[in-house]
Short mmCIF file of C-alpha atoms in Angstrom, two decimals:
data_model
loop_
_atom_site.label_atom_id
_atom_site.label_comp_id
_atom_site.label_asym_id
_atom_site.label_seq_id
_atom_site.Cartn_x
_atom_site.Cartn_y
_atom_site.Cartn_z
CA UNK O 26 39.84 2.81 15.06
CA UNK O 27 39.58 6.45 16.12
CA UNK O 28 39.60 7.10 19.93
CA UNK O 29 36.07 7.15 21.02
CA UNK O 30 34.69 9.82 23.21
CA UNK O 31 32.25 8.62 26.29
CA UNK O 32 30.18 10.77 26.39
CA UNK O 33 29.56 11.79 22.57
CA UNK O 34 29.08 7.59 23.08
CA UNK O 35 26.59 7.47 25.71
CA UNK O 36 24.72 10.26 23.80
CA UNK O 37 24.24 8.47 20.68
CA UNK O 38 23.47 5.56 22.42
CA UNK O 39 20.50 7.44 23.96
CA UNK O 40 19.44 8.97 20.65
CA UNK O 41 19.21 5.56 18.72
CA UNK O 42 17.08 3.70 21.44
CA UNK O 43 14.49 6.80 21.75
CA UNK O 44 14.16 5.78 17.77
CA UNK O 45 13.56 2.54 19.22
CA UNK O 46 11.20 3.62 21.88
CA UNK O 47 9.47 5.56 19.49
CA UNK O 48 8.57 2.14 17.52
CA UNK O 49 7.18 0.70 20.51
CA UNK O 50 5.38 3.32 21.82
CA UNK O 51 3.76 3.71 18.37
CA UNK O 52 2.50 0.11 18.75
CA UNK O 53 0.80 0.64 21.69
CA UNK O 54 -0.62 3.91 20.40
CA UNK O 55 -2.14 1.45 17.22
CA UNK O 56 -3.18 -0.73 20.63
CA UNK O 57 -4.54 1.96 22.77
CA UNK O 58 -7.18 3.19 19.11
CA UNK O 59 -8.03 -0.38 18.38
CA UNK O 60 -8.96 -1.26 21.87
CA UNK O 61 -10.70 1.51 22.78
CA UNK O 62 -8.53 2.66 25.45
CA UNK O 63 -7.90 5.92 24.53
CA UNK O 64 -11.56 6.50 23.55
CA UNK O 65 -12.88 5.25 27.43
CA UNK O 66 -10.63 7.64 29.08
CA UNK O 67 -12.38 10.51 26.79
CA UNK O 68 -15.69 9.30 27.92
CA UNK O 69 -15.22 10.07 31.29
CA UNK O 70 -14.96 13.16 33.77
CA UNK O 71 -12.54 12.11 36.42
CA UNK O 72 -8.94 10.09 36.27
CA UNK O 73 -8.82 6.23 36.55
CA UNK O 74 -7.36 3.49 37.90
CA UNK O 75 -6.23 0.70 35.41
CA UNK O 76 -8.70 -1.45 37.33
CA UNK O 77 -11.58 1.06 36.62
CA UNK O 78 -10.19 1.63 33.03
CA UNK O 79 -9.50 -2.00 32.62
CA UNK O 80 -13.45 -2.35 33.90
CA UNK O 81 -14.50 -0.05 31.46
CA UNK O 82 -13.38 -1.28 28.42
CA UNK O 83 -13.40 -5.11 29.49
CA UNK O 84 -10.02 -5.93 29.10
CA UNK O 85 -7.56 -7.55 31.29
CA UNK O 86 -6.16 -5.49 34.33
CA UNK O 87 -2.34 -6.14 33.63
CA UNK O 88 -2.28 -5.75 30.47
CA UNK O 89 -4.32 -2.73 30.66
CA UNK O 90 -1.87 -1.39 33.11
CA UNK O 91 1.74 -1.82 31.63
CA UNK O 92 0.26 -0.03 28.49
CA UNK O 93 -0.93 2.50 30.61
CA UNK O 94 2.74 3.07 32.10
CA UNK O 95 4.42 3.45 28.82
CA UNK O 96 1.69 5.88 27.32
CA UNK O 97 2.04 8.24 30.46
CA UNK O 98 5.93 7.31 30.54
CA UNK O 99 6.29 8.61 26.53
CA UNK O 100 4.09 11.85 28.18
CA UNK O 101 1.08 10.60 25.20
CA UNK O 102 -1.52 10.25 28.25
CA UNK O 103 -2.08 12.28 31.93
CA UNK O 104 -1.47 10.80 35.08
CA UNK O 105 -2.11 11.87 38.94
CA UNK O 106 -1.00 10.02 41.86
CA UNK O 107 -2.13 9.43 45.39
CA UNK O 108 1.34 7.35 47.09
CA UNK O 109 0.11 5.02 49.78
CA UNK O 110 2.17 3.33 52.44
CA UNK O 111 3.25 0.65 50.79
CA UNK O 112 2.26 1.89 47.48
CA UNK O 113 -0.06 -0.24 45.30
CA UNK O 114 -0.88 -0.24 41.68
CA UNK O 115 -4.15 1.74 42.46
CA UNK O 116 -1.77 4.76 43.48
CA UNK O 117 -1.57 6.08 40.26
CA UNK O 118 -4.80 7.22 37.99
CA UNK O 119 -5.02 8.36 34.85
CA UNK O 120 -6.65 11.11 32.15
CA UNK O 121 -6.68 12.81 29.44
CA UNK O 122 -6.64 16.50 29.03
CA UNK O 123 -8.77 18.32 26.74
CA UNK O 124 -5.50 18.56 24.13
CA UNK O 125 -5.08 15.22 24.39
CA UNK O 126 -8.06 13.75 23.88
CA UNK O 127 -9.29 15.82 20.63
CA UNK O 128 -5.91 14.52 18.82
CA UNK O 129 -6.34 10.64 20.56
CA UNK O 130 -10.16 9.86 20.89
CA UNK O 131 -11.70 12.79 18.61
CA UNK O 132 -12.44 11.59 14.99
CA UNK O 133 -14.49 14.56 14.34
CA UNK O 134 -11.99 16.86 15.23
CA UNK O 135 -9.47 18.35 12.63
CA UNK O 136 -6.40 17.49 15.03
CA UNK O 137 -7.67 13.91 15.00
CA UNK O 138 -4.05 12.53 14.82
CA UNK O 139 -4.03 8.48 15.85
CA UNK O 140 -5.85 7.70 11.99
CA UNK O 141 -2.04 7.35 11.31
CA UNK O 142 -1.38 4.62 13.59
CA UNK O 143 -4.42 2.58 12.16
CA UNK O 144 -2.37 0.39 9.71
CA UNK O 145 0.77 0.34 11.13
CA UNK O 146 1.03 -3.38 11.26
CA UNK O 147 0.13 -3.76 7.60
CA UNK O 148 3.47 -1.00 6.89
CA UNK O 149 5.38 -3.23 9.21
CA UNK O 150 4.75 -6.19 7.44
CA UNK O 151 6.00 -4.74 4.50
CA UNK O 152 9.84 -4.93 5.59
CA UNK O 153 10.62 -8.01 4.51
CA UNK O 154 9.43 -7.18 1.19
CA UNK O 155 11.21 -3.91 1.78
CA UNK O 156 14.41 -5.47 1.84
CA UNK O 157 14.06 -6.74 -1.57
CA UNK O 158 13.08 -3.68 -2.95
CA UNK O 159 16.56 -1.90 -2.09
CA UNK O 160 17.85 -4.35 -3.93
CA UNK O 161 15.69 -4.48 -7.10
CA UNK O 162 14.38 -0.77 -6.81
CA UNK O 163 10.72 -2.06 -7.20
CA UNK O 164 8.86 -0.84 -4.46
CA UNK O 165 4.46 -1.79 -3.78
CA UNK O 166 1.41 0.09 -4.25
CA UNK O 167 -0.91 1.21 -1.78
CA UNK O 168 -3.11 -2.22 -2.49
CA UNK O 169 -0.38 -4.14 -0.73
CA UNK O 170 -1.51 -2.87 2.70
CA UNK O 171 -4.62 -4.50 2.43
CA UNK O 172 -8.30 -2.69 2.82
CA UNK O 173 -6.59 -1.85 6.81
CA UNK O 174 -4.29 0.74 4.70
CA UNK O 175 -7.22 2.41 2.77
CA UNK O 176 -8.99 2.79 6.29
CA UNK O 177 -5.78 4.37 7.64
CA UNK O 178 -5.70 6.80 5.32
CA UNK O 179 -9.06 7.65 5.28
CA UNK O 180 -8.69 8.21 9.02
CA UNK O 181 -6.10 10.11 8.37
CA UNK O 182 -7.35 12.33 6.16
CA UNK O 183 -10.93 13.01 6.71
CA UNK O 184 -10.97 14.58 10.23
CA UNK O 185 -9.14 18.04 8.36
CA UNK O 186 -10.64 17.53 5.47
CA UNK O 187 -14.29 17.44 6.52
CA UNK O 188 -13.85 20.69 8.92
CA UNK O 189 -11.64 22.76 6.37
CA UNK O 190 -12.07 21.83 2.59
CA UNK O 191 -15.70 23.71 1.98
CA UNK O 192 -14.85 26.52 5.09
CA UNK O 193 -10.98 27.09 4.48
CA UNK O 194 -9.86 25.93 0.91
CA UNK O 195 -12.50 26.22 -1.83
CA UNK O 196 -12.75 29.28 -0.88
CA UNK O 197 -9.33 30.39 -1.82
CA UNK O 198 -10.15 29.04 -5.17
CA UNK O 199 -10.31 32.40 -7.57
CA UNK O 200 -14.45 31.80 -8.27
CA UNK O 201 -14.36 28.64 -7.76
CA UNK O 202 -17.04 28.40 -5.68
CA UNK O 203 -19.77 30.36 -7.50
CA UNK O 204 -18.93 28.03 -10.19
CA UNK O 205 -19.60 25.13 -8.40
CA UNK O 206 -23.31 26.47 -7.07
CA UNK O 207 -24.24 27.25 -10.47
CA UNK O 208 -22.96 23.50 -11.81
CA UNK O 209 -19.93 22.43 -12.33
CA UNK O 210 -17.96 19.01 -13.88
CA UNK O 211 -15.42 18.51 -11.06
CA UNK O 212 -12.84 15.22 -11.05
CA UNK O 213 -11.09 14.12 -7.94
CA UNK O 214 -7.84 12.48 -8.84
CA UNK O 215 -6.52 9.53 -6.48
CA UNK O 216 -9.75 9.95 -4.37
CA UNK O 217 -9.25 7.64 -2.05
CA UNK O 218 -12.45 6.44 0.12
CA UNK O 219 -14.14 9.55 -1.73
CA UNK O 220 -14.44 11.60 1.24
CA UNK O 221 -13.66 14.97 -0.22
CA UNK O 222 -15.86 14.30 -3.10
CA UNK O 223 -18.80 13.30 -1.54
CA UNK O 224 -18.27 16.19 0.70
CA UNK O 225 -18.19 18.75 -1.97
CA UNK O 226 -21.48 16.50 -3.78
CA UNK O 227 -23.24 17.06 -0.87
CA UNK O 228 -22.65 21.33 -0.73
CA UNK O 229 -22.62 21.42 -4.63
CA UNK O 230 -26.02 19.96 -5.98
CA UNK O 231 -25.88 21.32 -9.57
CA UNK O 232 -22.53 19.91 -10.02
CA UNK O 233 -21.23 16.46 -11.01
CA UNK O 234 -18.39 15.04 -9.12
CA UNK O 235 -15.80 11.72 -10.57
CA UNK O 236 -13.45 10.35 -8.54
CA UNK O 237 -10.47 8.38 -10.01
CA UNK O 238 -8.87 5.95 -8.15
CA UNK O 239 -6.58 2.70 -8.52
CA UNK O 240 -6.96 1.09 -5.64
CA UNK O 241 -9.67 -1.44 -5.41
CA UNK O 242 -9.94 -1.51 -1.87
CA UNK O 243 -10.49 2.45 -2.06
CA UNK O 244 -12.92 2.26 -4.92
CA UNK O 245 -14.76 -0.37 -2.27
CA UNK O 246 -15.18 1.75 0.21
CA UNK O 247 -15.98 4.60 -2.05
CA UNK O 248 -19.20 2.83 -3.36
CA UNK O 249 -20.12 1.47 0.45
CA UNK O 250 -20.11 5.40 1.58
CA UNK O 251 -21.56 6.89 -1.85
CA UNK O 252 -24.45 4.60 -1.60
CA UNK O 253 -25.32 5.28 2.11
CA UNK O 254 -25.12 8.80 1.24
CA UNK O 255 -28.11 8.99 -1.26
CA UNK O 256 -26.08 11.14 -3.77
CA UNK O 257 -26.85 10.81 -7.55
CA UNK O 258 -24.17 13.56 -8.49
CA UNK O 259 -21.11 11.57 -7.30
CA UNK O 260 -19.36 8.52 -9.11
CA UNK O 261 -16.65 6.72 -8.73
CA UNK O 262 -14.09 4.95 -11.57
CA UNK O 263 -11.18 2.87 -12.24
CA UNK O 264 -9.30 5.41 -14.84
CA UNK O 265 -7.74 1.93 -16.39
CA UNK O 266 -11.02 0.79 -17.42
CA UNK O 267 -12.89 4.34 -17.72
CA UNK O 268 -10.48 6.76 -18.12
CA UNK O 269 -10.35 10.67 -17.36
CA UNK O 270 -11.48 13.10 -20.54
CA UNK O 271 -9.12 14.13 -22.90
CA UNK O 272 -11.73 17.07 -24.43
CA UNK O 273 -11.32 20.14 -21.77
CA UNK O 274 -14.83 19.09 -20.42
CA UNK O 275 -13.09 19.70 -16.46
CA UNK O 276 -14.03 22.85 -14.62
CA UNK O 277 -12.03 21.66 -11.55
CA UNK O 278 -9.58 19.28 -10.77
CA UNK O 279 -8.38 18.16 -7.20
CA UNK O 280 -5.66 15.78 -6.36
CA UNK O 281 -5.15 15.35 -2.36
CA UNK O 282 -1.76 14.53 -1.51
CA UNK O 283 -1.12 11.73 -4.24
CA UNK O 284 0.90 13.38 -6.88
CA UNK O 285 4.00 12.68 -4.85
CA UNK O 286 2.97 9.07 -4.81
CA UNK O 287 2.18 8.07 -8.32
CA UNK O 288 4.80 6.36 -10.95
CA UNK O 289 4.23 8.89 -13.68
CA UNK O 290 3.27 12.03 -11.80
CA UNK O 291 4.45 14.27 -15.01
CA UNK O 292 1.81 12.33 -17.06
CA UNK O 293 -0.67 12.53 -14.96
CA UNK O 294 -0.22 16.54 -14.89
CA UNK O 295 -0.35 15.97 -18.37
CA UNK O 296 -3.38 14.25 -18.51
CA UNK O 297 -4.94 16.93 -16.26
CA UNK O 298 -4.48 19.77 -18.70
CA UNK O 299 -5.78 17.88 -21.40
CA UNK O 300 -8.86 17.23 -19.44
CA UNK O 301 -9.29 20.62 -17.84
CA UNK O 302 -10.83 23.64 -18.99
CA UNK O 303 -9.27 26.99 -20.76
CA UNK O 304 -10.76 28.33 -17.61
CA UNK O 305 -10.63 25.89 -14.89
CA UNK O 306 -8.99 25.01 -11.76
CA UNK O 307 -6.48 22.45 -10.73
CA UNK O 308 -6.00 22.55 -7.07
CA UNK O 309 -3.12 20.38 -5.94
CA UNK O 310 -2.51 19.79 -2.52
CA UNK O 311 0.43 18.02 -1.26
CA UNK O 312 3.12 17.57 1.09
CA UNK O 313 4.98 21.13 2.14
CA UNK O 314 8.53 20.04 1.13
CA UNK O 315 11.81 22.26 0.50
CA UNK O 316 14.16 22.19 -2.95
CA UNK O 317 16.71 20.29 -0.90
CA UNK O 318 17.43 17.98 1.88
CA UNK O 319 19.37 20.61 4.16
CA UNK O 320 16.60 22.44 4.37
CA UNK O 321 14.08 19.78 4.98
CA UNK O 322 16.56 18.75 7.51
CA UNK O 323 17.09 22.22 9.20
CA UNK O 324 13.53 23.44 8.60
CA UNK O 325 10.67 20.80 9.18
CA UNK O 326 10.94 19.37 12.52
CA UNK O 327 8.95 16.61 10.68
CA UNK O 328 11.67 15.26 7.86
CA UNK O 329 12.94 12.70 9.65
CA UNK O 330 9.42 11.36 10.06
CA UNK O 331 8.44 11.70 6.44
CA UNK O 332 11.71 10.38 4.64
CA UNK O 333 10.85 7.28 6.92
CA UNK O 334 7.10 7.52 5.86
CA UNK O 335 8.11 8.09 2.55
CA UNK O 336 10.51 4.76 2.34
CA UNK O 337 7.75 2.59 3.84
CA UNK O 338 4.82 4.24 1.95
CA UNK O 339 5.29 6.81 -0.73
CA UNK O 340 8.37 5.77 -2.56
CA UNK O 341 7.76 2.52 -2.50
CA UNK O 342 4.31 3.37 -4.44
CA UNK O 343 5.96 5.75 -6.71
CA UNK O 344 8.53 3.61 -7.81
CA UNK O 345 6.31 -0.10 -7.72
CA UNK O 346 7.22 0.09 -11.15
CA UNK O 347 10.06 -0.44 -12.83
CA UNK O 348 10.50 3.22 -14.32
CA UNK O 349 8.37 4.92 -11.67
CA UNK O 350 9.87 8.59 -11.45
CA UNK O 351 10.12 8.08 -7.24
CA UNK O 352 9.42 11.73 -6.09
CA UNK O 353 8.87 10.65 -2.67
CA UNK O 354 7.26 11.75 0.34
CA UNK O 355 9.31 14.97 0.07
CA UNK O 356 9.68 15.13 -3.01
CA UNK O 357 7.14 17.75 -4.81
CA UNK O 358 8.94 21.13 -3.29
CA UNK O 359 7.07 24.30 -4.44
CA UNK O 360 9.61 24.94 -6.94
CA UNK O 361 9.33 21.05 -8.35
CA UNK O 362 5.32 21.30 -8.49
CA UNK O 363 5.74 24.54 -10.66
CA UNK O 364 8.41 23.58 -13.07
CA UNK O 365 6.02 20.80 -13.77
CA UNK O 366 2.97 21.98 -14.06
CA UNK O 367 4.26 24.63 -16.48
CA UNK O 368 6.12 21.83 -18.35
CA UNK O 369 2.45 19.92 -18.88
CA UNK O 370 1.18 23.29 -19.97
CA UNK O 371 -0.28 25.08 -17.22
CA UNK O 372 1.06 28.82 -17.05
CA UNK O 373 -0.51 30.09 -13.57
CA UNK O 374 0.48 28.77 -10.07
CA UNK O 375 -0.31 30.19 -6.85
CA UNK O 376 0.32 28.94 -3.35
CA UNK O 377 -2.82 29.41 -1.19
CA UNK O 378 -3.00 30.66 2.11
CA UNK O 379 -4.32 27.88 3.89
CA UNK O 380 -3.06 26.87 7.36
CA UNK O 381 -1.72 23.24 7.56
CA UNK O 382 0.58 21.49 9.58
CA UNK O 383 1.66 19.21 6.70
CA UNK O 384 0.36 19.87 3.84
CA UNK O 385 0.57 22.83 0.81
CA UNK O 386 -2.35 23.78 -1.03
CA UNK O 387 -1.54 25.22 -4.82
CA UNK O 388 -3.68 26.70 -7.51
CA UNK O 389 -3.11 26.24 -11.32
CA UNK O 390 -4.90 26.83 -14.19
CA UNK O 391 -3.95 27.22 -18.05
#
């Protein structure tokens, strides 16, 4: 064995356990949403005790407490201290500041950002069967997490979408949206919850809106929200049992970060052009990714976060069948979503000019 260095030691030892601490810290994040924790401290004006927030949200005082130390220990929530002589636990209170609470406590808010902690046991559950899949190269679909992983994702997805699609994107959409007031046929491919689409139903009342999806816990809570909504312009379908047009009969086409996850993602671009319009739109929004992993690695502070999202999530749904094409979570570079979008027959692509943190937003049309 090659001499070992102590220090180049110690230091690696310290990065793998802040992986580690990362983990646990993420449970408690899951924790802090599904309790209500996070959403108490919002609620109120001045910092707290872990009695008063412990009071507040009727949980037990202890418990309440240790999470509270690793949350303001991992620098996720505020703290302010008053040291007594001897000091006690009601020493230390704590808040949340403005920044804080938006991206903890504020679904309405674009930087909502704990939606992605909502079905993290359901991903970790998935490890054993993980394990397997390494093995076999079969990987599960997004209906293995349960109806918790469709409401992660919608929570996810929605706080951005709602305060940006109709203000920030469409818009950036050559005519696309005097099209859509004067009536449009618009499909929303792998529409999740429907969220998007019922948004655009409700601003577009001439047009009629499909959303495809495959997961039946999706389509579920597609129908619960499209009938509480009152629309008649907005449906929702299986494609397997009624599938997308083959006849050009599509004005617009969206797919919202899916493309990367599907088995066949070359058909369905395929399938797209033969459904869309000589004239129409196909806006494809997915994750921003580079040609290669250096520069993912040396360029998006992010990668290490989405190759292990995309191992736990995205591959494994690409590639849940046995010749699924597994583009992964990084997998659908600029480059990649041109080549083969021009190899189904598109001939225009444009990258938008739309601000994300994550994502890249792409027109094409024939």
């Amino acid at each position: 064995m090659a001499d070992i260095d102590p220090s180049k030691l110690q230091l690696f030892q310290f990065i793998l356990f802040t992986k580690l601490e990362g983990a646990f810290t993420s449970a408690l994040v899951h924790l802090g949403d599904r309790l209500g924790l996070y959403r108490a401290m919002a609620n109120t004006t001045v910092p707290m005790t872990t009695t008063q927030l412990a009071h507040l949200t009727q949980l037990n005082e202890r418990w309440v407490r240790e999470w509270a130390y690793n949350q303001a220990a991992a620098k996720l929530i505020s703290t302010e201290s008053a040291p007594s002589d001897p000091p006690t636990v009601e020493d230390d209170r704590f808040f949340l500041t403005p920044e804080q609470a938006v991206v903890l406590a504020s679904e309405d808010h674009p930087a909502f950002g704990v939606g992605m902690f909502h079905n993290l046991p359901q991903t970790l559950q998935m490890l054993d069967e993980l394990t397997e899949s390494f093995r076999t190269g079969i990987g599960h679909n997004y209906d293995s997490r349960g109806m918790q992983g469709t409401i992660g994702m919608e929570r996810n997805f929605e706080p951005w979408t709602n305060a940006n699609l109709l203000s920030a994107v469409l818009p950036n959409l050559d005519d696309v949206v005097k099209v859509l007031d004067r009536g449009a046929n618009v499909a929303d491919i792998g529409c999740g919850a429907g969220g998007a689409l019922l948004l655009m139903g409700k601003a577009f009342s001439k047009s009629k809106f499909t959303g495809y999806e495959i997961s039946k816990y999706a389509l579920a809570r597609a129908a619960e929200k499209l009938e509480r909504s009152k629309l008649a312009n907005v449906s929702f379908a299986d494609p397997r049992e009624k599938p997308m047009p083959a006849d050009n009969s599509i004005d617009l086409i969206t797919t919202f970060d899916c493309i990367h996850d599907m088995t066949h993602p070359l058909q369905m671009m395929q399938a797209i052009r033969s459904a869309i319009t000589e004239n129409g739109t196909w806006l494809l929004v997915d994750i921003k990714a580079h040609d290669a992993f250096t520069m993912n690695a040396t360029k998006n502070p992010m990668a290490a976060l989405l190759y292990g999202v995309s191992v736990m999530v995205c591959l494994s749904s690409s590639m849940s069948v046995s010749d699924g094409a597994g583009l992964g979570t990084l997998g659908l570079s600029a480059n990649t979503a041109e080549q083969m979008a021009k190899s189904a027959g598109f001939t225009r692509f444009r990258k938008l000019d739309v601000d994300h943190a994550v994502n890249a937003f792409y027109e094409i049309r024939p």
